[in-house]
Amino acid sequence: MNTIQLGFSRTAYELRLYFRQGDSVFFTFLFPILMLSVFAVAFSTSGNIGAAPDGSGGISWAAFYVPGMVAAGMLLSGVQNLGVDIAGEKGDGTLKRLGGTPLPVFSYFMGKIGMVLVSSVFQVILLLLVARYAFNVELPTEPEKWLTFAWVFLFGVITSCVLGIALSALPRTGKSATAVVIPIVLLLQFISGVYLNFAQLPGWLQNFASIFPLKWMAQGMRSVFLPASFEVAEPSGAWDLGLVALVLGLWLVVGLILCRLTFRWIRKDS
């Protein structure tokens, strides 16, 4: 089998392994759907967000949280899932054994990224179905918005995967991976407009969050799912999709460089 065929074979293997692990399915696949349900129910009696003084107009809180949960799912599937998973494989000797086989590194990465892409597609479909039919969220109908959704989603997932692979080099052992990776991912979600209204955060915190890709993934998704009237709430007063692409591209390059410098089948200190 050539490198590409091996990559597809690894993707199928990684998908089977992923959906057999209950904790991974819950904390990466179902977690954004669970959080959307929690926020939608918790704020269901608070009135619409962005409503006029007389209470008319605006959107439901469920609709407001959809973009953030889509972005969170992308980050969780890529950064958290791969960061913890690959660190665990280093710790239990899986990577060491794979390093003794003819499996190319590219095929291994292709399997991991392919697994995240496929599972993320199913995740976002399920999330949008829950939003539409459980919470009556109106989804966009304009083709250009779905085109924006497609490139932001694909760009964001791949960038998250590369950063997750790079982050897997940080934990010293497989057992410490969750303690290292999850707090980083959780902090980014709170400061990047996933759980909290980004426009209401202090300016310095908005600027700090703008360094990282999750803020831009969430902003790109807000341009898809939120009405045009919400655009003025962004720090620059615009969706800035060109800047979204630029920042994600820069982080993709940074992640690729870090992967090249840090990834080893066997840890140097082992």
XYZ file of C-alpha atoms in Angstrom:
270
model
C 0.000 0.000 0.000
C 1.228 3.508 -0.761
C 1.302 6.396 1.682
C -2.164 7.733 0.765
C -3.797 4.301 0.962
C -2.200 3.741 4.339
C -3.556 7.124 5.436
C -7.134 6.172 4.503
C -6.693 2.837 6.242
C -5.479 4.610 9.371
C -8.453 6.987 9.191
C -10.901 4.081 9.262
C -8.984 2.498 12.146
C -8.878 5.765 14.126
C -12.627 6.297 13.650
C -13.434 2.826 15.000
C -11.125 3.397 17.952
C -12.548 6.876 18.641
C -16.202 5.845 18.806
C -15.358 2.891 21.062
C -13.984 5.255 23.725
C -16.899 6.588 25.735
C -14.976 9.393 27.411
C -13.669 10.749 24.097
C -17.120 10.637 22.533
C -18.647 12.484 25.493
C -16.013 15.173 26.053
C -15.309 15.963 22.385
C -18.216 14.731 20.240
C -21.257 15.328 22.454
C -19.940 18.076 24.741
C -20.813 21.083 22.496
C -24.334 19.686 22.002
C -24.727 19.247 25.750
C -23.497 22.780 26.456
C -25.796 24.271 23.815
C -28.725 22.510 25.479
C -27.689 23.741 28.927
C -27.359 27.393 27.855
C -30.513 27.323 25.740
C -32.582 25.997 28.639
C -30.898 28.176 31.290
C -31.606 31.426 29.401
C -34.928 30.409 27.861
C -36.861 32.772 30.154
C -34.511 35.748 29.721
C -36.024 37.056 26.502
C -34.311 37.414 23.161
C -30.819 38.812 22.911
C -30.547 41.956 20.805
C -34.255 42.680 21.205
C -35.702 46.201 20.926
C -36.719 48.072 24.128
C -40.288 46.888 23.628
C -39.092 43.272 23.603
C -39.559 42.669 19.889
C -36.951 41.317 17.504
C -33.616 39.808 18.449
C -32.721 36.131 18.476
C -33.064 33.389 21.035
C -30.186 32.497 23.312
C -29.976 29.092 21.634
C -29.384 30.810 18.282
C -26.806 33.112 19.881
C -24.797 30.179 21.251
C -24.797 28.076 18.055
C -21.712 29.770 16.465
C -19.656 29.438 19.629
C -20.560 25.788 20.079
C -19.662 25.005 16.467
C -16.271 26.661 16.991
C -15.804 24.877 20.326
C -16.503 21.548 18.652
C -13.789 22.262 16.092
C -11.272 23.074 18.830
C -12.215 20.126 21.033
C -12.062 17.632 18.177
C -8.700 18.865 16.985
C -6.678 20.313 19.841
C -8.078 18.459 22.855
C -8.762 15.130 21.213
C -5.444 14.815 19.387
C -3.404 16.471 22.121
C -4.572 13.952 24.709
C -4.742 10.985 22.338
C -1.239 11.270 20.876
C 0.296 12.009 24.277
C -1.368 8.844 25.562
C 0.012 6.842 22.656
C 3.473 8.127 23.462
C 3.044 7.174 27.094
C 1.779 3.623 26.530
C 4.357 2.790 23.876
C 2.016 2.777 20.866
C 4.085 5.335 18.968
C 7.272 3.464 19.765
C 5.817 0.312 18.241
C 4.521 2.206 15.202
C 7.980 3.706 14.767
C 9.304 0.183 14.280
C 6.934 -0.440 11.387
C 7.088 0.861 7.790
C 4.167 3.244 8.524
C 5.081 6.736 7.206
C 4.595 9.672 9.548
C 2.399 11.331 6.904
C 0.036 8.335 6.901
C -0.181 8.467 10.693
C -1.024 12.179 10.617
C -3.473 11.632 7.761
C -5.277 9.018 9.848
C -5.563 11.357 12.839
C -6.667 14.384 10.825
C -9.059 12.283 8.724
C -10.672 10.919 11.873
C -11.163 14.440 13.251
C -12.588 15.736 9.971
C -15.117 12.927 9.637
C -16.186 12.997 13.294
C -16.407 16.820 13.217
C -18.734 16.721 10.212
C -21.068 14.318 12.030
C -20.784 16.418 15.179
C -21.742 19.703 13.512
C -24.629 18.064 11.635
C -26.005 16.671 14.895
C -25.461 20.028 16.646
C -27.367 21.932 13.970
C -30.170 19.367 13.950
C -30.547 19.734 17.715
C -30.501 23.529 17.413
C -33.078 23.523 14.621
C -35.567 20.948 15.873
C -35.087 21.024 19.655
C -34.692 24.804 20.078
C -36.288 26.135 16.878
C -33.167 27.967 15.699
C -33.502 29.373 12.184
C -30.514 28.296 10.084
C -29.191 30.450 7.230
C -30.605 29.908 3.750
C -28.167 32.017 1.692
C -25.642 29.899 -0.288
C -22.851 32.411 0.365
C -23.229 31.928 4.113
C -22.892 28.167 3.763
C -19.832 28.708 1.578
C -18.330 30.818 4.384
C -19.271 28.103 6.843
C -17.510 25.465 4.720
C -14.143 27.229 4.460
C -14.089 28.444 8.064
C -15.017 24.955 9.269
C -12.460 23.151 7.105
C -9.708 25.693 7.803
C -10.464 25.711 11.522
C -10.559 21.939 11.914
C -7.289 21.383 10.071
C -5.576 24.154 12.045
C -6.903 22.677 15.299
C -5.602 19.235 14.300
C -2.115 20.531 13.584
C -2.035 22.464 16.864
C -3.308 19.400 18.733
C -0.489 17.287 17.307
C 2.021 19.956 18.320
C 0.498 20.297 21.810
C 0.814 16.545 22.384
C 4.550 17.058 22.861
C 3.960 19.172 25.975
C 2.702 16.571 28.535
C 5.554 14.639 30.108
C 3.491 11.459 30.393
C 0.276 10.093 28.961
C -1.360 10.236 32.394
C -0.738 13.966 32.700
C -2.085 14.781 29.216
C -5.620 15.651 30.297
C -4.331 17.833 33.151
C -2.160 19.785 30.693
C -4.410 20.031 27.624
C -7.935 20.458 29.018
C -7.260 23.623 31.112
C -5.714 25.324 28.061
C -8.713 24.446 25.893
C -11.206 25.425 28.594
C -9.563 28.811 29.198
C -9.615 29.608 25.480
C -13.326 28.821 25.309
C -14.141 31.279 28.090
C -12.142 34.170 26.648
C -12.939 33.620 22.947
C -16.684 34.190 22.822
C -17.869 30.604 23.251
C -19.470 30.661 26.703
C -19.415 34.432 27.311
C -20.533 37.263 25.051
C -17.253 38.382 23.485
C -18.434 42.002 23.128
C -18.908 42.245 26.909
C -15.367 41.150 27.797
C -12.789 43.801 28.808
C -10.827 45.252 25.908
C -7.499 43.867 27.112
C -8.986 40.373 27.337
C -10.439 40.692 23.835
C -6.997 41.669 22.562
C -5.395 38.723 24.344
C -7.985 36.284 22.962
C -7.381 37.672 19.462
C -3.906 36.143 19.530
C -5.395 32.644 19.436
C -7.357 30.943 16.640
C -10.527 30.051 18.557
C -11.649 33.686 18.730
C -11.435 33.916 14.934
C -13.180 30.595 14.367
C -16.049 31.776 16.574
C -16.145 35.128 14.773
C -16.268 33.416 11.396
C -19.151 31.250 12.565
C -20.984 34.271 13.967
C -20.894 35.776 10.476
C -22.723 32.668 9.263
C -25.353 32.117 11.940
C -26.043 35.565 13.433
C -28.038 38.364 11.751
C -26.120 41.203 10.090
C -27.204 43.533 12.905
C -24.840 41.719 15.289
C -21.820 42.662 13.181
C -21.485 46.039 14.921
C -20.863 44.235 18.216
C -17.539 42.891 16.949
C -14.442 44.791 18.165
C -13.869 46.311 14.706
C -17.549 46.606 13.851
C -17.180 44.044 11.038
C -16.919 40.283 10.609
C -13.391 40.653 9.135
C -13.451 37.331 7.292
C -10.202 38.154 5.536
C -8.522 38.550 8.911
C -10.116 35.279 10.056
C -8.445 33.486 7.146
C -5.120 35.244 7.762
C -4.934 34.377 11.472
C -5.958 30.760 10.910
C -3.372 30.516 8.145
C -0.638 31.877 10.407
C -1.526 29.428 13.167
C -1.568 26.576 10.647
C 1.977 27.455 9.598
C 3.083 27.787 13.237
C 1.508 24.414 14.046
C 3.209 22.710 11.102
C 6.587 24.092 12.169
C 6.041 22.943 15.764
C 4.988 19.490 14.566
C 8.133 19.231 12.458
C 10.324 20.265 15.389
C 8.680 18.283 18.197
C 7.076 15.114 16.843
C 9.012 11.930 17.529
C 7.987 8.293 17.523
C 10.047 7.995 20.709
C 10.494 10.799 23.258
C 14.059 12.052 23.546
C 13.924 11.732 27.342
C 12.480 8.186 27.323
